[in-house]
Structure formats: C-alpha cells, structure tokens
PDB file of C-alpha atoms and ligand atoms in Angstrom:
ATOM      1  CA  MET A  19      18.198   2.328   6.320  1.00 95.00           C
ATOM      2  CA  ARG A  20      18.433   5.061   4.272  1.00 98.00           C
ATOM      3  CA  ILE A  21      15.196   6.263   1.915  1.00 98.00           C
ATOM      4  CA  LEU A  22      15.584   8.616  -0.556  1.00 98.00           C
ATOM      5  CA  ILE A  23      12.744   9.533  -2.741  1.00 98.00           C
ATOM      6  CA  GLU A  24      12.763  10.290  -6.069  1.00 98.00           C
ATOM      7  CA  LYS A  25      10.416  11.827  -8.686  1.00 96.00           C
ATOM      8  CA  ASP A  26      10.524   9.712 -11.178  1.00 97.00           C
ATOM      9  CA  TYR A  27      11.965   6.207 -12.552  1.00 98.00           C
ATOM     10  CA  ALA A  28      14.870   9.156 -14.150  1.00 98.00           C
ATOM     11  CA  ALA A  29      15.979  10.541 -11.277  1.00 98.00           C
ATOM     12  CA  ILE A  30      16.234   6.982  -9.248  1.00 98.00           C
ATOM     13  CA  SER A  31      18.119   5.477 -12.425  1.00 98.00           C
ATOM     14  CA  ARG A  32      20.626   8.541 -12.464  1.00 98.00           C
ATOM     15  CA  LYS A  33      21.103   8.866  -8.711  1.00 98.00           C
ATOM     16  CA  ALA A  34      21.963   5.436  -8.694  1.00 98.00           C
ATOM     17  CA  ALA A  35      24.236   5.546 -11.765  1.00 98.00           C
ATOM     18  CA  LEU A  36      26.152   8.412  -9.281  1.00 98.00           C
ATOM     19  CA  MET A  37      26.500   6.148  -6.297  1.00 98.00           C
ATOM     20  CA  VAL A  38      28.234   3.244  -8.208  1.00 98.00           C
ATOM     21  CA  ALA A  39      29.895   5.966 -10.323  1.00 98.00           C
ATOM     22  CA  GLY A  40      31.363   7.199  -7.139  1.00 98.00           C
ATOM     23  CA  GLN A  41      32.389   3.804  -5.883  1.00 98.00           C
ATOM     24  CA  ILE A  42      34.301   3.257  -8.559  1.00 98.00           C
ATOM     25  CA  LEU A  43      36.346   6.805  -8.474  1.00 98.00           C
ATOM     26  CA  LEU A  44      37.191   6.010  -4.900  1.00 98.00           C
ATOM     27  CA  LYS A  45      38.224   2.251  -5.314  1.00 98.00           C
ATOM     28  CA  PRO A  46      38.671   1.556  -9.435  1.00 98.00           C
ATOM     29  CA  ASN A  47      39.425  -2.244  -8.754  1.00 98.00           C
ATOM     30  CA  SER A  48      35.616  -2.413  -7.133  1.00 98.00           C
ATOM     31  CA  VAL A  49      33.703  -5.470  -6.609  1.00 98.00           C
ATOM     32  CA  LEU A  50      30.482  -4.460  -7.905  1.00 98.00           C
ATOM     33  CA  GLY A  51      27.718  -6.813  -7.063  1.00 98.00           C
ATOM     34  CA  LEU A  52      24.743  -6.505  -9.619  1.00 98.00           C
ATOM     35  CA  PRO A  53      21.546  -7.430 -10.582  1.00 98.00           C
ATOM     36  CA  THR A  54      18.867  -7.939 -13.697  1.00 97.00           C
ATOM     37  CA  GLY A  55      15.578  -6.453 -14.408  1.00 95.00           C
ATOM     38  CA  GLY A  56      13.776  -3.823 -15.699  1.00 95.00           C
ATOM     39  CA  THR A  57      14.517  -1.421 -12.905  1.00 98.00           C
ATOM     40  CA  PRO A  58      17.790  -1.376 -13.200  1.00 98.00           C
ATOM     41  CA  LEU A  59      18.063  -0.503 -16.862  1.00 98.00           C
ATOM     42  CA  GLY A  60      18.023   2.432 -16.894  1.00 98.00           C
ATOM     43  CA  MET A  61      20.825   3.100 -14.327  1.00 98.00           C
ATOM     44  CA  TYR A  62      22.696   0.838 -16.441  1.00 98.00           C
ATOM     45  CA  GLN A  63      22.100   3.188 -19.490  1.00 98.00           C
ATOM     46  CA  GLU A  64      23.082   6.145 -17.633  1.00 98.00           C
ATOM     47  CA  LEU A  65      26.538   4.714 -16.516  1.00 98.00           C
ATOM     48  CA  ILE A  66      26.936   3.860 -20.350  1.00 98.00           C
ATOM     49  CA  ARG A  67      26.046   7.500 -21.154  1.00 98.00           C
ATOM     50  CA  MET A  68      29.175   8.358 -18.125  1.00 98.00           C
ATOM     51  CA  TYR A  69      31.407   5.548 -19.337  1.00 98.00           C
ATOM     52  CA  ASP A  70      31.504   7.311 -23.121  1.00 98.00           C
ATOM     53  CA  ARG A  71      32.079  11.068 -21.694  1.00 98.00           C
ATOM     54  CA  GLY A  72      35.385   9.528 -20.150  1.00 98.00           C
ATOM     55  CA  GLU A  73      34.109   9.980 -16.243  1.00 98.00           C
ATOM     56  CA  VAL A  74      34.248   6.668 -14.955  1.00 98.00           C
ATOM     57  CA  ASP A  75      36.285   3.698 -16.157  1.00 98.00           C
ATOM     58  CA  PHE A  76      35.727   0.351 -15.611  1.00 98.00           C
ATOM     59  CA  SER A  77      39.146  -1.505 -16.624  1.00 98.00           C
ATOM     60  CA  GLU A  78      39.626  -2.845 -13.436  1.00 98.00           C
ATOM     61  CA  VAL A  79      36.114  -3.303 -12.035  1.00 98.00           C
ATOM     62  CA  VAL A  80      35.305  -7.136 -10.575  1.00 98.00           C
ATOM     63  CA  THR A  81      31.426  -7.937 -11.615  1.00 98.00           C
ATOM     64  CA  PHE A  82      29.537 -10.351  -9.981  1.00 98.00           C
ATOM     65  CA  ASN A  83      26.151 -11.107 -10.642  1.00 98.00           C
ATOM     66  CA  LEU A  84      23.350 -12.048  -8.188  1.00 98.00           C
ATOM     67  CA  ASP A  85      21.608 -14.902 -10.323  1.00 97.00           C
ATOM     68  CA  GLU A  86      20.781 -16.701 -13.587  1.00 97.00           C
ATOM     69  CA  TYR A  87      18.215 -19.230 -14.756  1.00 97.00           C
ATOM     70  CA  TYR A  88      19.308 -22.505 -14.682  1.00 97.00           C
ATOM     71  CA  GLN A  89      19.816 -24.567 -18.189  1.00 95.00           C
ATOM     72  CA  LEU A  90      19.395 -21.486 -20.042  1.00 95.00           C
ATOM     73  CA  PRO A  91      22.353 -21.150 -22.425  1.00 94.00           C
ATOM     74  CA  PRO A  92      24.435 -18.177 -22.169  1.00 94.00           C
ATOM     75  CA  GLU A  93      23.161 -16.861 -25.727  1.00 94.00           C
ATOM     76  CA  HIS A  94      19.457 -17.760 -24.962  1.00 94.00           C
ATOM     77  CA  GLU A  95      17.782 -14.151 -25.492  1.00 93.00           C
ATOM     78  CA  GLN A  96      16.119 -14.351 -21.961  1.00 94.00           C
ATOM     79  CA  SER A  97      19.224 -15.829 -20.131  1.00 96.00           C
ATOM     80  CA  TYR A  98      20.826 -13.034 -17.463  1.00 97.00           C
ATOM     81  CA  TYR A  99      24.384 -13.141 -19.359  1.00 97.00           C
ATOM     82  CA  TYR A 100      22.797 -11.958 -22.703  1.00 97.00           C
ATOM     83  CA  PHE A 101      21.004  -9.395 -21.126  1.00 97.00           C
ATOM     84  CA  MET A 102      24.235  -8.211 -18.704  1.00 98.00           C
ATOM     85  CA  ARG A 103      26.453  -8.024 -22.350  1.00 98.00           C
ATOM     86  CA  HIS A 104      23.844  -6.482 -24.082  1.00 98.00           C
ATOM     87  CA  ASN A 105      22.802  -3.831 -21.296  1.00 98.00           C
ATOM     88  CA  LEU A 106      25.706  -3.099 -20.374  1.00 98.00           C
ATOM     89  CA  PHE A 107      29.482  -5.310 -20.555  1.00 98.00           C
ATOM     90  CA  ASN A 108      28.983  -5.008 -24.110  1.00 98.00           C
ATOM     91  CA  HIS A 109      28.829  -0.701 -24.478  1.00 98.00           C
ATOM     92  CA  ILE A 110      31.945  -0.596 -21.248  1.00 98.00           C
ATOM     93  CA  ASN A 111      35.491  -1.696 -20.670  1.00 98.00           C
ATOM     94  CA  VAL A 112      35.204  -4.467 -18.172  1.00 98.00           C
ATOM     95  CA  LYS A 113      37.284  -7.082 -18.751  1.00 98.00           C
ATOM     96  CA  PRO A 114      35.474 -10.284 -19.513  1.00 98.00           C
ATOM     97  CA  GLU A 115      38.061 -12.776 -17.098  1.00 97.00           C
ATOM     98  CA  ASN A 116      36.123  -9.777 -14.588  1.00 98.00           C
ATOM     99  CA  ILE A 117      32.838 -10.758 -15.203  1.00 98.00           C
ATOM    100  CA  HIS A 118      31.036 -13.314 -13.128  1.00 98.00           C
ATOM    101  CA  LEU A 119      27.432 -14.755 -13.865  1.00 98.00           C
ATOM    102  CA  PRO A 120      26.740 -18.407 -12.373  1.00 97.00           C
ATOM    103  CA  LYS A 121      26.813 -20.379 -15.218  1.00 97.00           C
ATOM    104  CA  GLY A 122      22.869 -21.605 -15.578  1.00 96.00           C
ATOM    105  CA  THR A 123      24.042 -25.009 -18.374  1.00 96.00           C
ATOM    106  CA  CYS A 124      26.453 -26.257 -16.171  1.00 96.00           C
ATOM    107  CA  ALA A 125      26.683 -30.181 -15.729  1.00 95.00           C
ATOM    108  CA  ASP A 126      27.177 -30.304 -11.961  1.00 97.00           C
ATOM    109  CA  VAL A 127      25.206 -27.569 -10.353  1.00 97.00           C
ATOM    110  CA  GLU A 128      26.522 -27.728  -6.404  1.00 97.00           C
ATOM    111  CA  LYS A 129      30.181 -27.937  -7.810  1.00 97.00           C
ATOM    112  CA  GLU A 130      29.152 -24.350  -9.805  1.00 97.00           C
ATOM    113  CA  CYS A 131      27.679 -23.116  -6.418  1.00 97.00           C
ATOM    114  CA  ALA A 132      30.383 -23.645  -4.674  1.00 97.00           C
ATOM    115  CA  ASP A 133      32.664 -22.197  -7.275  1.00 98.00           C
ATOM    116  CA  TYR A 134      31.309 -19.058  -7.113  1.00 98.00           C
ATOM    117  CA  GLU A 135      31.021 -19.069  -3.123  1.00 97.00           C
ATOM    118  CA  GLU A 136      35.067 -19.500  -4.510  1.00 97.00           C
ATOM    119  CA  SER A 137      35.456 -16.766  -6.472  1.00 98.00           C
ATOM    120  CA  LEU A 138      33.285 -14.335  -4.705  1.00 97.00           C
ATOM    121  CA  ARG A 139      35.550 -14.928  -1.025  1.00 97.00           C
ATOM    122  CA  LYS A 140      39.030 -15.022  -3.750  1.00 97.00           C
ATOM    123  CA  ALA A 141      37.622 -11.145  -4.703  1.00 97.00           C
ATOM    124  CA  GLY A 142      37.730 -10.487  -1.265  1.00 97.00           C
ATOM    125  CA  GLY A 143      33.608  -9.546  -1.342  1.00 97.00           C
ATOM    126  CA  ILE A 144      31.599  -6.979  -2.834  1.00 98.00           C
ATOM    127  CA  ASP A 145      32.420  -3.176  -2.171  1.00 98.00           C
ATOM    128  CA  LEU A 146      29.160  -2.346  -3.219  1.00 98.00           C
ATOM    129  CA  GLN A 147      25.858  -4.647  -4.237  1.00 98.00           C
ATOM    130  CA  VAL A 148      22.718  -2.987  -6.544  1.00 98.00           C
ATOM    131  CA  LEU A 149      19.667  -4.316  -6.299  1.00 98.00           C
ATOM    132  CA  GLY A 150      16.659  -4.657  -7.158  1.00 98.00           C
ATOM    133  CA  ILE A 151      13.345  -5.983  -5.884  1.00 98.00           C
ATOM    134  CA  GLY A 152      10.686  -8.810  -6.652  1.00 95.00           C
ATOM    135  CA  VAL A 153       7.097  -7.935  -5.863  1.00 94.00           C
ATOM    136  CA  ASN A 154       7.061 -10.681  -3.547  1.00 94.00           C
ATOM    137  CA  GLY A 155      10.067  -9.191  -1.491  1.00 96.00           C
ATOM    138  CA  HIS A 156      12.195 -11.517  -3.472  1.00 95.00           C
ATOM    139  CA  ILE A 157      16.194 -10.107  -4.222  1.00 97.00           C
ATOM    140  CA  GLY A 158      18.398 -11.927  -6.136  1.00 95.00           C
ATOM    141  CA  PHE A 159      16.395 -15.021  -6.973  1.00 94.00           C
ATOM    142  CA  ILE A 160      15.838 -15.800  -2.922  1.00 95.00           C
ATOM    143  CA  GLU A 161      12.719 -16.561  -2.621  1.00 93.00           C
ATOM    144  CA  PRO A 162      10.415 -15.974   0.428  1.00 94.00           C
ATOM    145  CA  ASP A 163      10.499 -19.576   2.145  1.00 91.00           C
ATOM    146  CA  GLN A 164      10.471 -21.088   5.532  1.00 85.00           C
ATOM    147  CA  ARG A 165      14.561 -20.262   5.175  1.00 87.00           C
ATOM    148  CA  LEU A 166      16.636 -18.229   3.394  1.00 89.00           C
ATOM    149  CA  SER A 167      19.801 -19.464   1.993  1.00 89.00           C
ATOM    150  CA  VAL A 168      23.303 -17.825   3.037  1.00 94.00           C
ATOM    151  CA  GLN A 169      25.189 -20.075   0.197  1.00 96.00           C
ATOM    152  CA  THR A 170      24.557 -19.767  -3.769  1.00 97.00           C
ATOM    153  CA  LYS A 171      22.268 -22.342  -4.163  1.00 96.00           C
ATOM    154  CA  LEU A 172      19.859 -23.522  -7.136  1.00 96.00           C
ATOM    155  CA  VAL A 173      16.560 -22.631  -6.165  1.00 95.00           C
ATOM    156  CA  SER A 174      12.391 -22.906  -7.322  1.00 94.00           C
ATOM    157  CA  LEU A 175      11.102 -19.373  -8.392  1.00 93.00           C
ATOM    158  CA  THR A 176       8.019 -19.605  -6.888  1.00 90.00           C
ATOM    159  CA  LYS A 177       4.361 -19.268  -8.563  1.00 91.00           C
ATOM    160  CA  GLU A 178       4.522 -14.981  -8.657  1.00 87.00           C
ATOM    161  CA  THR A 179       7.865 -14.710 -10.130  1.00 89.00           C
ATOM    162  CA  ILE A 180       7.164 -17.092 -12.547  1.00 93.00           C
ATOM    163  CA  ALA A 181       4.388 -14.976 -13.407  1.00 91.00           C
ATOM    164  CA  ALA A 182       6.305 -11.897 -13.376  1.00 88.00           C
ATOM    165  CA  ASN A 183       8.985 -12.899 -15.281  1.00 89.00           C
ATOM    166  CA  SER A 184       6.563 -14.555 -18.251  1.00 90.00           C
ATOM    167  CA  ARG A 185       6.332 -11.088 -20.248  1.00 89.00           C
ATOM    168  CA  PHE A 186       9.498 -11.314 -21.365  1.00 89.00           C
ATOM    169  CA  PHE A 187       9.411 -15.409 -22.558  1.00 91.00           C
ATOM    170  CA  ALA A 188       7.035 -16.447 -25.587  1.00 89.00           C
ATOM    171  CA  ALA A 189       4.768 -19.118 -23.729  1.00 89.00           C
ATOM    172  CA  PRO A 190       4.438 -19.081 -20.006  1.00 85.00           C
ATOM    173  CA  GLU A 191       5.582 -23.023 -20.573  1.00 88.00           C
ATOM    174  CA  ASP A 192       9.004 -21.409 -21.877  1.00 90.00           C
ATOM    175  CA  VAL A 193      10.023 -19.276 -18.225  1.00 92.00           C
ATOM    176  CA  PRO A 194      12.250 -21.288 -16.147  1.00 95.00           C
ATOM    177  CA  ARG A 195      11.423 -22.911 -12.649  1.00 96.00           C
ATOM    178  CA  TYR A 196      14.423 -22.566 -11.272  1.00 96.00           C
ATOM    179  CA  ALA A 197      17.720 -20.589 -10.992  1.00 96.00           C
ATOM    180  CA  ILE A 198      20.957 -20.402  -9.739  1.00 97.00           C
ATOM    181  CA  SER A 199      21.363 -17.291  -6.772  1.00 97.00           C
ATOM    182  CA  MET A 200      23.541 -15.940  -4.995  1.00 97.00           C
ATOM    183  CA  GLY A 201      22.527 -16.554  -1.224  1.00 95.00           C
ATOM    184  CA  LEU A 202      22.112 -13.766   1.826  1.00 96.00           C
ATOM    185  CA  GLY A 203      26.507 -14.515   3.203  1.00 96.00           C
ATOM    186  CA  ALA A 204      27.604 -12.443  -0.513  1.00 97.00           C
ATOM    187  CA  ILE A 205      24.772 -10.063   0.101  1.00 97.00           C
ATOM    188  CA  LEU A 206      25.137  -9.170   3.636  1.00 98.00           C
ATOM    189  CA  ASN A 207      28.867  -9.474   3.000  1.00 97.00           C
ATOM    190  CA  ALA A 208      28.609  -5.963   1.155  1.00 98.00           C
ATOM    191  CA  LYS A 209      29.996  -3.166   2.363  1.00 98.00           C
ATOM    192  CA  ARG A 210      27.582  -0.762   1.311  1.00 98.00           C
ATOM    193  CA  ILE A 211      24.259  -2.214  -0.815  1.00 98.00           C
ATOM    194  CA  ILE A 212      21.808   0.300  -3.066  1.00 98.00           C
ATOM    195  CA  LEU A 213      18.227  -1.219  -3.362  1.00 98.00           C
ATOM    196  CA  LEU A 214      16.006   0.153  -6.194  1.00 98.00           C
ATOM    197  CA  ALA A 215      12.170  -0.038  -7.056  1.00 98.00           C
ATOM    198  CA  SER A 216       9.939   1.807  -9.344  1.00 98.00           C
ATOM    199  CA  GLY A 217       6.130   1.748  -9.603  1.00 97.00           C
ATOM    200  CA  LYS A 218       3.015   0.694  -7.629  1.00 97.00           C
ATOM    201  CA  SER A 219       3.551  -2.965  -7.795  1.00 96.00           C
ATOM    202  CA  LYS A 220       6.482  -3.113  -5.508  1.00 98.00           C
ATOM    203  CA  ALA A 221       5.013   0.027  -2.756  1.00 98.00           C
ATOM    204  CA  SER A 222       4.033  -3.132  -0.802  1.00 98.00           C
ATOM    205  CA  ALA A 223       7.037  -5.299  -0.874  1.00 98.00           C
ATOM    206  CA  ILE A 224       9.153  -1.709   0.067  1.00 98.00           C
ATOM    207  CA  LYS A 225       6.614  -1.640   3.224  1.00 98.00           C
ATOM    208  CA  GLU A 226       7.537  -4.918   4.537  1.00 97.00           C
ATOM    209  CA  THR A 227      11.437  -4.374   3.352  1.00 98.00           C
ATOM    210  CA  VAL A 228      11.480  -0.990   5.283  1.00 97.00           C
ATOM    211  CA  ASN A 229       9.169  -1.378   8.329  1.00 95.00           C
ATOM    212  CA  GLY A 230       8.212  -4.842   8.801  1.00 95.00           C
ATOM    213  CA  TYR A 231       9.829  -7.636  10.918  1.00 96.00           C
ATOM    214  CA  VAL A 232      12.579  -9.054   9.319  1.00 96.00           C
ATOM    215  CA  SER A 233      11.134 -12.741   8.254  1.00 95.00           C
ATOM    216  CA  ALA A 234      12.209 -15.171   5.632  1.00 95.00           C
ATOM    217  CA  GLN A 235       8.840 -15.001   3.980  1.00 95.00           C
ATOM    218  CA  THR A 236      10.035 -11.610   2.815  1.00 96.00           C
ATOM    219  CA  PRO A 237      13.597 -11.877   2.278  1.00 97.00           C
ATOM    220  CA  SER A 238      14.403  -8.274   1.303  1.00 98.00           C
ATOM    221  CA  SER A 239      13.353  -7.020   5.613  1.00 97.00           C
ATOM    222  CA  ILE A 240      16.974  -8.856   6.217  1.00 97.00           C
ATOM    223  CA  LEU A 241      18.627  -5.812   4.871  1.00 98.00           C
ATOM    224  CA  GLN A 242      17.422  -3.824   8.132  1.00 98.00           C
ATOM    225  CA  THR A 243      19.880  -5.934   9.554  1.00 97.00           C
ATOM    226  CA  HIS A 244      23.096  -4.458   7.368  1.00 98.00           C
ATOM    227  CA  ALA A 245      24.466  -1.088   8.410  1.00 97.00           C
ATOM    228  CA  ASP A 246      24.351   0.823   5.198  1.00 98.00           C
ATOM    229  CA  VAL A 247      21.831   0.226   3.187  1.00 98.00           C
ATOM    230  CA  THR A 248      19.967   2.478   1.145  1.00 98.00           C
ATOM    231  CA  ILE A 249      16.918   2.251  -0.971  1.00 98.00           C
ATOM    232  CA  ILE A 250      16.318   4.746  -3.583  1.00 98.00           C
ATOM    233  CA  LEU A 251      12.687   4.910  -4.477  1.00 98.00           C
ATOM    234  CA  ASP A 252      10.165   6.782  -7.273  1.00 98.00           C
ATOM    235  CA  GLN A 253       6.586   8.182  -5.674  1.00 97.00           C
ATOM    236  CA  GLU A 254       4.567   5.844  -6.412  1.00 98.00           C
ATOM    237  CA  ALA A 255       6.918   2.328  -4.739  1.00 98.00           C
ATOM    238  CA  ALA A 256       6.907   4.771  -1.499  1.00 98.00           C
ATOM    239  CA  SER A 257       3.592   5.002  -1.526  1.00 98.00           C
ATOM    240  CA  LEU A 258       2.792   2.868   1.498  1.00 98.00           C
ATOM    241  CA  ILE A 259       5.385   3.738   3.547  1.00 95.00           C
TER     242      ILE A 259
HETATM  243  C1  GLP B 318      14.512 -10.995 -11.026  1.00 79.40           C
HETATM  244  C2  GLP B 318      15.390 -11.136 -10.314  1.00 79.40           C
HETATM  245  C3  GLP B 318      15.934 -10.112  -9.477  1.00 79.40           C
HETATM  246  C4  GLP B 318      14.668  -8.515  -9.370  1.00 79.40           C
HETATM  247  C5  GLP B 318      13.730  -8.885 -10.175  1.00 79.40           C
HETATM  248  C6  GLP B 318      13.122  -7.600 -10.238  1.00 79.40           C
HETATM  249  O1  GLP B 318      13.570 -11.428 -10.239  1.00 79.40           O
HETATM  250  N1  GLP B 318      16.192 -11.906 -10.343  1.00 79.40           N
HETATM  251  O2  GLP B 318      16.990  -9.513  -9.021  1.00 79.40           O
HETATM  252  O3  GLP B 318      15.013  -7.910  -8.904  1.00 79.40           O
HETATM  253  O4  GLP B 318      13.522  -9.400 -11.241  1.00 79.40           O
HETATM  254  O5  GLP B 318      12.714  -7.482 -11.551  1.00 79.40           O
HETATM  255  P1  GLP B 318      12.168  -6.167 -12.057  1.00 79.40           P
HETATM  256  O6  GLP B 318      13.114  -4.805 -11.857  1.00 79.40           O
HETATM  257  O7  GLP B 318      11.923  -5.916 -13.593  1.00 79.40           O
HETATM  258  O8  GLP B 318      10.826  -5.626 -11.755  1.00 79.40           O
END
C-alpha cells in the first residue's frame, strides 16, 4: 500500500483528480469505479474544472458506481444516482449509456445484482477504483460482518452507517436500511485502487485498514491484499498511523 499524507482536504481532492485524469489520458476508454459520500466531492469538482479547461475528456469513459440505496428512486435527492448526476455526470461529457449504478427500485433485486455483475464483466472489469471509507471501515456498502461478499448483493446497513447517513435525511426513519453494493470481487479485480479519507472520524478505520489484521470486521483491511493501492489522507485521517 502506498500512503500519501496531504496537508488538507483540498490537496487530497486535487491529487485524486490528477490520478483519475492521468488514468483517462493514458486510456481514454477507462472503466472507472466511483464512490459517493462527502469525501469525493472535492475530487469531482476538480475533475469538472479540468474538463472545463479541456484537460480531460470523458467521452469514452465507462463508470460503475459502488452502490445505491435499496428502494430509493433515482430522482430522490438522496439517491446515489441523483448525487452522481448533480455532482459529476451533468457537468462532464460522459455518455449516459456508459454510466452504471445499481437500480434501487428494481423489481427483482437478485436479478439486478446478477445483471450488474454481468455488465462489469462485459466492460472488462475496472481499471481504476476510487473508494471512500466509512467510520467502521466499510467500503462501498460492504459492512463489517462475519462474512464478506464477493458478488454484488443486497446488504443491511449497520447502526453506525445509518447514523452517519442520517445527516442527509430529514428524519431518522427516512434513512434507508438496505442498499445494493458491489462486492469485494469487482473491487479487488480493479487494476488500481485509490482510497481517500479526510478528518479525525476516519483515523481509526484508516489505522485498521493499514496496520490491522485482514478481517471481515474491517472490510477495508482486505485492500492490503491488492497489489496497487494508494491511500490519500489528510493529517487528521492519518493521525493514528
Ligand atoms: C457511504 C458510501 C461509501 C462512502 C461512505 C463515507 O456509506 N456508501 O462509499 O465511502 O459513505 O462517506 P463520507 O465520504 O461522506 O464520509
């Protein structure tokens, strides 16, 4: 694992955007694995600025998001589909047919998960996977558990994650309890992975990710087994390593 410690959130965002842009410059039809959450917002803003300056072209890029809340329609303001459209896709020239997110409102969730896996397979897997991290070490919505799932799956969210996500919803009971999440298979199959973390609340999860045993209790720790992972941190997120 390569660890980069930056001075602040803006520096993390800039470095991550440079890596994503570099990937696209080297391979214009790159398959990107993308996260949601507050952490990648600065990176997305930076990528939009690069696109506006003509420095990066998304016309051949293919994207796969990590996850989507189960039963939240795409037009819901807290759906990840809405998040991605408003924070990235609407501002760049990625083709709509090249964008993939699990459908939260699908009628048959098992089929949706199998179809998502099949689309990933057809696309040839992910070239560059960008990850955030939950306070409990989840990546995507692969939550701490006794077992870790390899395939895209319907998952129950943990109490910590529901609490962390409640800041985005009007009332606690509105926070979804389930999500469809990519499994570890697609993530670990990515040729290259970058994980971003900012702030004190992530310091303990980062410590476990980097220095802990590989354990299903900290899903991010499995990244230790991947050959090309770069972790980009600010001082606070790096404070326990
Ligand atoms: C959600 C997402 C994760 C993300 C995490 C952290 O749980 N499913 O992909 O990494 O939030 O979010 P934030 O960056 O807002 O701390």
